[in-house]
Coordinates of C-alpha atoms in Angstrom, one line a residue:
M1 CA 90.0 -13.8 29.9
K2 CA 88.8 -10.3 30.2
Y3 CA 88.0 -10.3 26.6
F4 CA 86.2 -13.6 27.0
G5 CA 84.3 -12.2 30.0
R6 CA 83.2 -9.3 27.8
I7 CA 82.0 -11.6 25.2
M8 CA 80.1 -13.7 27.6
G9 CA 78.5 -10.6 29.1
T10 CA 77.6 -9.4 25.8
M11 CA 76.0 -12.7 24.9
L12 CA 74.2 -12.8 28.2
L13 CA 72.8 -9.3 27.6
A14 CA 71.8 -10.2 24.1
G15 CA 70.0 -13.3 25.4
L16 CA 68.1 -11.1 27.9
L17 CA 67.2 -8.7 25.2
S18 CA 66.1 -11.6 23.0
L19 CA 63.9 -12.9 25.7
C20 CA 62.4 -9.4 26.2
A21 CA 61.9 -9.2 22.5
V22 CA 60.2 -12.6 22.4
G23 CA 57.9 -11.4 25.2
V24 CA 57.0 -8.2 23.4
S25 CA 56.5 -10.2 20.1
A26 CA 54.2 -12.6 21.9
E27 CA 52.2 -9.8 23.3
S28 CA 52.1 -8.0 20.0
A29 CA 51.2 -11.2 18.3
Q30 CA 48.3 -11.6 20.8
L31 CA 47.0 -8.1 20.0
T32 CA 47.4 -8.7 16.3
G33 CA 45.5 -11.9 16.7
T34 CA 42.6 -10.0 18.4
E35 CA 42.4 -7.5 15.6
T36 CA 42.6 -10.3 13.1
A37 CA 39.8 -12.1 14.9
V38 CA 37.7 -8.9 14.8
T39 CA 38.6 -8.4 11.1
A40 CA 37.6 -12.0 10.5
Q41 CA 34.3 -11.5 12.4
A42 CA 33.5 -8.4 10.4
G43 CA 35.6 -9.2 7.3
V44 CA 34.7 -8.5 3.7
T45 CA 33.2 -11.6 2.2
A46 CA 32.1 -10.1 -1.1
S47 CA 32.7 -6.8 -3.1
G48 CA 32.4 -5.2 -6.4
I49 CA 31.3 -2.1 -8.3
C50 CA 27.8 -0.6 -8.4
G51 CA 28.3 2.6 -10.3
E52 CA 30.9 4.3 -12.5
K53 CA 32.6 5.6 -9.4
L54 CA 31.0 3.4 -6.8
T55 CA 32.0 0.2 -5.0
W56 CA 30.3 -2.1 -2.6
E57 CA 31.5 -4.3 0.2
F58 CA 29.6 -6.9 2.2
F59 CA 30.9 -7.8 5.7
D60 CA 30.2 -11.0 7.4
D61 CA 28.3 -9.2 10.2
G62 CA 25.5 -8.5 7.7
E63 CA 26.4 -4.9 6.7
L64 CA 26.5 -3.8 3.1
V65 CA 28.5 -0.6 2.5
I66 CA 28.3 1.6 -0.6
S67 CA 31.2 4.0 -1.2
G68 CA 32.4 6.5 -3.8
E69 CA 30.8 9.2 -5.8
G70 CA 27.8 9.5 -8.1
K71 CA 24.9 7.4 -9.1
M72 CA 24.3 3.7 -8.5
F73 CA 23.6 1.5 -11.5
S74 CA 20.0 0.3 -12.0
C75 CA 19.6 -3.1 -10.5
Y76 CA 16.6 -4.1 -12.5
Y77 CA 18.5 -6.7 -14.6
D78 CA 21.6 -7.2 -12.5
M79 CA 21.8 -6.7 -8.8
P80 CA 25.5 -6.8 -8.0
W81 CA 25.0 -8.1 -4.5
Y82 CA 22.3 -10.6 -5.3
S83 CA 24.3 -13.5 -3.9
V84 CA 24.3 -12.0 -0.4
K85 CA 21.0 -10.1 -0.4
D86 CA 19.3 -12.5 1.9
S87 CA 22.1 -12.0 4.5
V88 CA 22.0 -8.2 4.6
S89 CA 20.7 -6.7 7.8
K90 CA 22.2 -3.2 7.5
V91 CA 22.9 -0.9 4.5
T92 CA 25.3 2.0 4.9
I93 CA 25.5 4.4 2.0
N94 CA 28.5 6.6 2.4
N95 CA 28.6 10.3 1.7
G96 CA 29.2 11.0 -2.0
V97 CA 26.5 8.7 -3.4
T98 CA 23.9 10.9 -5.2
D99 CA 21.3 8.4 -6.5
I100 CA 20.0 5.2 -5.1
G101 CA 19.4 3.0 -8.1
P102 CA 16.1 1.4 -9.1
F103 CA 15.6 -2.0 -7.4
A104 CA 18.8 -1.5 -5.4
F105 CA 17.6 -3.2 -2.3
C106 CA 14.4 -4.8 -3.5
E107 CA 13.3 -7.8 -1.4
F108 CA 16.0 -7.4 1.2
T109 CA 13.7 -9.1 3.7
G110 CA 16.2 -9.2 6.5
L111 CA 17.1 -5.5 6.3
T112 CA 16.5 -3.7 9.6
S113 CA 18.6 -0.6 9.3
V114 CA 19.6 1.8 6.5
S115 CA 21.7 4.9 6.5
I116 CA 21.2 7.5 3.7
P117 CA 23.6 10.4 3.5
D118 CA 22.9 14.1 2.7
S119 CA 24.5 13.7 -0.7
V120 CA 21.6 11.6 -2.0
V121 CA 19.2 13.6 -4.2
A122 CA 17.0 10.8 -5.6
I123 CA 15.7 7.4 -4.4
G124 CA 15.0 5.2 -7.3
A125 CA 11.9 3.2 -8.2
Y126 CA 11.3 0.0 -6.2
S127 CA 14.6 0.6 -4.4
F128 CA 13.4 -0.7 -1.0
E129 CA 10.3 -2.6 -2.2
R130 CA 9.4 -5.6 0.1
C131 CA 12.0 -4.8 2.8
S132 CA 9.5 -6.2 5.2
S133 CA 11.7 -6.1 8.3
L134 CA 12.6 -2.4 7.9
P135 CA 11.1 -0.5 10.9
S136 CA 12.0 3.0 10.0
V137 CA 13.9 5.1 7.5
V138 CA 15.2 8.7 7.7
I139 CA 15.1 10.4 4.3
P140 CA 17.6 13.3 4.3
N141 CA 16.6 16.9 3.3
S142 CA 18.8 16.6 0.2
V143 CA 16.4 14.2 -1.5
S144 CA 14.1 15.9 -4.1
F145 CA 12.6 12.8 -5.8
I146 CA 11.3 9.4 -4.7
G147 CA 10.6 6.9 -7.4
D148 CA 7.7 4.6 -8.1
Y149 CA 6.9 2.1 -5.3
A150 CA 10.2 2.9 -3.6
F151 CA 8.9 1.5 -0.2
N152 CA 6.1 -0.6 -1.5
E153 CA 5.2 -3.5 0.8
C154 CA 7.6 -2.4 3.6
T155 CA 5.2 -4.0 6.0
G156 CA 7.3 -3.3 9.1
L157 CA 7.5 0.4 8.4
S158 CA 5.6 2.2 11.2
S159 CA 6.1 5.9 10.3
A160 CA 7.3 7.9 7.4
A161 CA 8.4 11.5 7.1
I162 CA 8.8 13.0 3.6
P163 CA 11.2 15.9 3.8
H164 CA 10.3 19.4 2.5
S165 CA 13.1 19.0 -0.1
V166 CA 11.0 16.4 -2.0
T167 CA 9.1 18.2 -4.8
A168 CA 7.9 15.1 -6.7
T169 CA 7.3 11.4 -6.2
G170 CA 6.4 8.5 -8.4
F171 CA 3.4 6.2 -8.0
G172 CA 2.8 4.0 -4.9
V173 CA 5.7 5.2 -2.9
F174 CA 4.3 3.8 0.4
S175 CA 1.7 1.4 -1.1
N176 CA 0.9 -1.7 0.9
C177 CA 2.8 -0.5 4.0
T178 CA 0.4 -2.3 6.3
G179 CA 2.2 -1.3 9.4
L180 CA 2.3 2.4 8.7
T181 CA 0.5 4.4 11.4
S182 CA 1.5 8.0 10.6
V183 CA 3.0 10.0 7.7
D184 CA 4.2 13.6 7.3
I185 CA 3.4 15.0 3.8
P186 CA 5.4 18.2 3.0
N187 CA 3.9 21.3 1.4
S188 CA 6.6 21.1 -1.3
L189 CA 4.4 18.5 -3.1
T190 CA 1.7 19.6 -5.5
S191 CA 0.1 16.2 -5.9
I192 CA -0.5 13.0 -4.0
E193 CA 0.3 10.6 -6.8
A194 CA -1.6 7.4 -7.7
Y195 CA -1.5 4.5 -5.3
M196 CA 0.6 6.6 -2.9
F197 CA -0.8 5.1 0.4
R198 CA -2.9 2.3 -1.1
N199 CA -3.7 -0.4 1.5
C200 CA -2.0 1.3 4.4
T201 CA -4.5 -0.3 6.7
K202 CA -3.2 1.1 10.0
L203 CA -3.0 4.7 8.8
T204 CA -5.6 6.6 10.9
N205 CA -5.1 10.3 10.3
V206 CA -3.8 12.2 7.2
S207 CA -3.3 15.9 6.8
V208 CA -2.8 16.9 3.1
P209 CA -0.9 20.3 3.2
E210 CA -1.7 23.5 1.4
G211 CA -0.2 23.5 -2.1
V212 CA -1.5 20.1 -3.1
T213 CA -3.9 20.5 -6.0
S214 CA -4.7 16.9 -6.9
I215 CA -5.1 13.4 -5.3
G216 CA -4.4 10.6 -7.7
K217 CA -6.2 7.4 -8.4
F218 CA -6.2 4.8 -5.6
A219 CA -4.1 7.2 -3.5
F220 CA -5.8 6.1 -0.2
Y221 CA -7.6 3.0 -1.5
G222 CA -8.2 0.3 1.1
C223 CA -7.0 2.5 4.0
T224 CA -9.5 0.7 6.2
G225 CA -8.3 2.3 9.4
L226 CA -8.5 5.9 8.2
T227 CA -10.8 7.9 10.4
N228 CA -9.8 11.5 9.5
V229 CA -8.6 13.3 6.4
D230 CA -7.9 17.1 6.2
L231 CA -7.9 18.4 2.7
P232 CA -6.3 21.7 1.7
D233 CA -8.1 24.7 0.1
T234 CA -5.7 24.4 -2.9
L235 CA -7.2 21.0 -3.9
T236 CA -9.1 20.9 -7.2
S237 CA -9.6 17.3 -8.1
I238 CA -10.1 14.0 -6.2
G239 CA -9.1 11.0 -8.4
Y240 CA -10.5 7.6 -9.3
A241 CA -11.1 5.4 -6.3
S242 CA -8.9 7.7 -4.2
F243 CA -10.7 6.9 -0.9
D244 CA -12.4 3.6 -2.0
T245 CA -13.1 1.2 0.9
C246 CA -12.0 3.7 3.6
E247 CA -14.7 2.1 5.7
K248 CA -13.9 3.9 9.0
L249 CA -14.0 7.4 7.5
T250 CA -17.1 9.0 9.0
S251 CA -17.0 12.5 7.5
I252 CA -14.9 14.6 5.1
H253 CA -15.0 18.2 4.0
I254 CA -14.4 18.8 0.3
P255 CA -12.6 22.1 -0.3
D256 CA -14.3 24.9 -2.3
N257 CA -12.1 24.6 -5.4
V258 CA -12.9 21.0 -6.1
T259 CA -14.8 20.6 -9.4
T260 CA -14.9 16.9 -9.9
L261 CA -15.3 13.7 -7.9
D262 CA -14.0 11.0 -10.1
D263 CA -15.4 7.5 -10.4
Y264 CA -15.4 5.3 -7.2
A265 CA -14.0 8.3 -5.2
F266 CA -15.8 7.2 -2.0
N267 CA -17.0 3.8 -3.1
E268 CA -17.9 1.6 -0.1
C269 CA -17.0 4.1 2.6
T270 CA -19.5 2.3 4.8
G271 CA -18.9 4.5 7.8
L272 CA -19.4 7.8 5.9
T273 CA -22.4 9.6 7.5
G274 CA -22.0 13.1 6.0
I275 CA -20.1 14.9 3.3
S276 CA -20.1 18.6 2.3
L277 CA -19.8 19.3 -1.4
P278 CA -18.8 22.8 -2.6
N279 CA -20.6 24.9 -5.2
K280 CA -18.0 24.4 -7.8
V281 CA -18.5 20.6 -8.2
T282 CA -20.0 19.9 -11.6
S283 CA -19.5 16.1 -11.9
I284 CA -20.1 13.2 -9.6
G285 CA -18.5 10.1 -11.2
K286 CA -20.0 6.6 -11.4
Y287 CA -19.9 4.6 -8.2
A288 CA -18.7 7.7 -6.4
F289 CA -20.7 6.9 -3.3
Y290 CA -21.7 3.3 -4.0
G291 CA -22.3 1.3 -0.8
C292 CA -22.0 4.3 1.6
T293 CA -24.6 2.5 3.8
S294 CA -24.3 5.0 6.8
M295 CA -25.0 8.1 4.7
T296 CA -28.5 9.4 5.5
T297 CA -28.5 12.6 3.5
I298 CA -26.3 14.5 1.0
S299 CA -26.7 18.0 -0.3
L300 CA -25.7 18.3 -4.0
P301 CA -24.8 21.8 -5.1
K302 CA -26.7 23.5 -8.0
S303 CA -23.5 23.5 -10.0
V304 CA -23.7 19.7 -10.5
T305 CA -24.6 18.8 -14.2
F306 CA -23.6 15.1 -14.2
I307 CA -24.3 12.2 -11.9
G308 CA -22.7 8.9 -13.1
E309 CA -24.2 5.4 -13.1
C310 CA -24.5 3.7 -9.7
A311 CA -23.3 6.9 -8.0
F312 CA -25.5 6.3 -5.0
R313 CA -26.3 2.6 -5.5
K314 CA -26.7 0.7 -2.2
C315 CA -26.8 3.8 -0.1
S316 CA -29.3 1.9 2.0
G317 CA -29.5 4.7 4.7
L318 CA -30.2 7.5 2.3
T319 CA -33.5 9.1 3.1
S320 CA -33.5 12.2 0.9
I321 CA -31.6 13.8 -1.9
D322 CA -32.2 16.8 -4.1
I323 CA -31.2 16.4 -7.8
P324 CA -29.8 19.7 -9.0
I325 CA -31.7 21.5 -11.8
K326 CA -28.8 21.3 -14.3
V327 CA -28.6 17.5 -14.3
S328 CA -29.6 16.3 -17.7
S329 CA -29.8 12.5 -17.1
I330 CA -30.1 9.9 -14.4
G331 CA -27.9 6.9 -15.3
Y332 CA -28.0 3.2 -14.9
E333 CA -28.8 2.1 -11.3
T334 CA -27.9 5.6 -10.0
F335 CA -30.2 5.2 -6.9
S336 CA -30.8 1.5 -7.0
N337 CA -31.1 -0.3 -3.6
C338 CA -31.5 3.0 -1.7
E339 CA -33.9 1.2 0.6
A340 CA -34.7 4.2 2.9
L341 CA -35.4 6.7 0.1
T342 CA -39.0 7.8 0.3
N343 CA -39.5 10.7 -2.1
I344 CA -37.5 12.3 -4.9
T345 CA -38.0 15.0 -7.5
V346 CA -36.6 14.7 -11.0
P347 CA -35.9 18.2 -12.4
K348 CA -37.2 19.5 -15.7
N349 CA -33.9 19.3 -17.6
V350 CA -33.6 15.6 -17.2
A351 CA -33.9 14.1 -20.7
S352 CA -33.4 10.4 -19.8
I353 CA -33.8 8.0 -16.9
G354 CA -31.6 4.9 -17.1
N355 CA -32.2 1.2 -16.6
S356 CA -33.0 0.3 -13.0
A357 CA -32.4 3.9 -11.9
F358 CA -34.5 3.3 -8.8
F359 CA -34.3 -0.5 -8.7
F360 CA -35.5 -2.0 -5.4
C361 CA -36.0 1.3 -3.6
K362 CA -38.2 -0.5 -1.2
S363 CA -39.5 2.5 0.7
L364 CA -40.0 4.8 -2.3
E365 CA -43.5 6.3 -2.0
S366 CA -43.3 8.8 -4.8
V367 CA -41.3 10.3 -7.6
T368 CA -42.2 13.7 -9.1
V369 CA -40.9 14.2 -12.6
L370 CA -40.9 17.8 -13.9
S371 CA -39.7 16.9 -17.3
K372 CA -42.4 16.4 -19.9
T373 CA -40.3 14.5 -22.4
A374 CA -37.9 12.3 -20.3
V375 CA -37.0 9.0 -22.0
Y376 CA -37.4 6.0 -19.8
A377 CA -35.3 2.8 -20.0
E378 CA -36.5 -0.6 -18.6
N379 CA -37.1 -1.5 -15.0
V380 CA -36.6 2.1 -13.8
F381 CA -38.8 1.6 -10.7
Y382 CA -38.7 -2.2 -10.4
G383 CA -39.0 -3.4 -6.9
T384 CA -40.7 -0.3 -5.5
P385 CA -43.7 -0.8 -3.0
K386 CA -47.2 -1.4 -4.2
N387 CA -48.3 2.1 -3.1
F388 CA -45.6 3.8 -5.2
T389 CA -46.9 6.8 -7.2
L390 CA -45.5 8.8 -10.1
Y391 CA -46.4 12.5 -10.3
G392 CA -46.0 14.3 -13.6
Y393 CA -47.7 16.5 -16.2
E394 CA -50.7 15.4 -18.2
G395 CA -49.6 14.0 -21.6
S396 CA -46.0 13.6 -20.5
T397 CA -43.8 10.6 -21.1
T398 CA -44.0 10.0 -17.4
Q399 CA -47.7 9.4 -17.7
A400 CA -47.2 7.1 -20.6
Y401 CA -44.6 5.1 -18.7
A402 CA -46.7 4.8 -15.6
E403 CA -49.7 3.5 -17.5
A404 CA -47.6 1.0 -19.5
N405 CA -45.9 -0.4 -16.4
G406 CA -48.8 -0.4 -14.0
H407 CA -47.7 2.4 -11.7
K408 CA -50.2 4.8 -10.1
F409 CA -50.0 8.2 -11.8
V410 CA -51.2 11.6 -10.4
V411 CA -51.3 14.7 -12.7
I412 CA -49.6 17.8 -11.4
E413 CA -50.7 21.2 -12.6
E414 CA -48.3 23.7 -14.1
P415 CA -48.5 27.2 -12.6
D416 CA -49.4 29.9 -15.1
A417 CA -46.3 31.2 -16.8
P418 CA -45.9 34.9 -16.2
E419 CA -46.4 37.0 -19.3
L420 CA -43.3 39.0 -18.2
P421 CA -40.5 36.8 -16.7
G422 CA -39.4 38.4 -13.5
D423 CA -42.7 40.0 -12.7
I424 CA -43.0 38.1 -9.4
S425 CA -45.4 40.6 -7.9
G426 CA -47.8 40.2 -10.9
D427 CA -48.3 44.0 -11.4
G428 CA -47.2 43.9 -15.0
T429 CA -43.9 45.7 -14.6
L430 CA -40.4 44.8 -13.6
N431 CA -39.4 46.8 -10.6
I432 CA -37.4 46.8 -7.3
D433 CA -40.1 44.7 -5.6
D434 CA -39.5 41.9 -8.0
A435 CA -35.7 42.2 -7.6
L436 CA -36.2 42.0 -3.8
A437 CA -38.4 38.9 -4.1
L438 CA -35.8 37.3 -6.3
F439 CA -33.0 38.2 -3.9
Q440 CA -34.9 36.6 -1.1
Y441 CA -35.5 33.5 -3.1
S442 CA -31.8 33.3 -4.0
I443 CA -30.9 33.4 -0.2
L444 CA -33.7 31.3 1.2
P445 CA -35.5 29.4 -1.6
D446 CA -37.6 27.3 0.8
V447 CA -38.8 30.3 2.8
Y448 CA -39.4 32.5 -0.3
P449 CA -40.5 30.2 -3.1
V450 CA -41.1 31.6 -6.6
D451 CA -43.2 30.0 -9.4
Y452 CA -41.6 29.5 -12.8
I453 CA -38.2 30.4 -11.3
W454 CA -36.3 28.9 -14.2
E455 CA -37.7 31.7 -16.4
M456 CA -35.6 34.1 -14.4
D457 CA -32.1 32.9 -15.3
F458 CA -31.2 36.3 -16.7
T459 CA -27.5 35.7 -16.7
G460 CA -27.8 32.5 -18.7
D461 CA -25.6 30.4 -16.4
G462 CA -28.1 27.7 -15.9
E463 CA -29.2 28.6 -12.4
V464 CA -31.2 31.3 -10.7
N465 CA -29.2 33.1 -8.0
I466 CA -28.2 36.4 -6.5
D467 CA -26.5 37.5 -9.8
D468 CA -29.9 37.3 -11.5
A469 CA -31.5 39.3 -8.7
L470 CA -28.8 42.0 -9.1
L471 CA -29.3 42.1 -12.8
L472 CA -33.1 42.4 -12.3
F473 CA -32.5 45.3 -9.9
Q474 CA -30.2 47.1 -12.3
H475 CA -32.8 46.6 -15.1
S476 CA -35.5 48.0 -12.9
M477 CA -33.4 51.2 -12.4
L478 CA -31.8 51.5 -15.9
P479 CA -33.6 49.2 -18.3
D480 CA -31.8 50.6 -21.4
V481 CA -28.4 50.1 -19.8
Y482 CA -29.2 46.6 -18.4
P483 CA -31.5 44.8 -20.8
L484 CA -32.9 41.4 -19.7
F485 CA -34.1 40.0 -23.0

């Protein structure tokens, strides 16, 4: 009986322990069920490889996770996660990934968040193109290159900071980001590449840092909200249509080292009222200031040798402009439809005046042509007022053109050429007084005019300036050491 009692006691204890175990198992099962539910809620629904040492997983909460080491494959022909791309709202790239592949997340229209680790050194071409819901992106300081159109048409992107680690970019990186209001450009870049901020219509202020030497074609084309641009002293070239249709841009300072304004550079900048061109500019491209209707005056430096066709066409507010002496031709419709222009002088070096050069300049009262042999195309002054007058030398091609086309012509007299170029005082010698007079002219030509000034280009650089005055002074002191002729 005792033994039986022990057995019964043991069985009873075992039963109690079993009940306790069942309770624990039930509680454990309940916890496990919760974790399973969470796992199911954020479970992996698709996965694969996306690089030699990279894998990807897509979770049913919308997150795409990239893990491993090295470069992603290019997704141009085969996007490994194509079947789920429309469901992705978040992209997490884990540390170890070095390159985001071209087209990797192109047209992820539901993407609202992306995490890029410090291991990434390059962001591939078109990698985030048309991610229209992406509001922001943090590019880490490890990135040195951003490829063509990487964020093109990310219309929800409101700001962008390019880190100082980036030394080069492709074309159109932030092109068509119509929501972009601000951008930080690092001084590690030497160029603003073509199409970089094209059609960023909400961009209002841009500061291009020192170190940048060129602005590529269409770089700020269609930035209709742009009101201010600061350009660095290191800049040497402004590319084709780079500020085309920046209609709210009212003024801009062109740095001293710029030598060329390419075609369409400021085309249809309708709000532009003033612009300062440096003395190193030699070429103004065709349509460079076409349709700048608010611009009333512009000062062209003496260094300019070329003005392209239609360069100032439809500058309807332009009242005056001086054509530099080195310019050799006036092209097709260069000043056509400049309706407020009243008077203009064509310098002596101009060899040809193109078709419709002053077409429908409705307020043009007179044009003085100092060239004796300029070749005229058709309809040069078509649409000018009835009282329009051409001034030129007797026997010149200008006189012949005026008579053939029914324009009034007035002869201008040539001043007597000095027997000794540089003898401004007229005393028959070259001395310090002549050098002083030429110096005064070089500083204040309107206050101290000099006849036959073009005869005094002693340095042969195509213009008369302080260098010629200095050479004349040196010649007056030591004629054998500093000859002029």
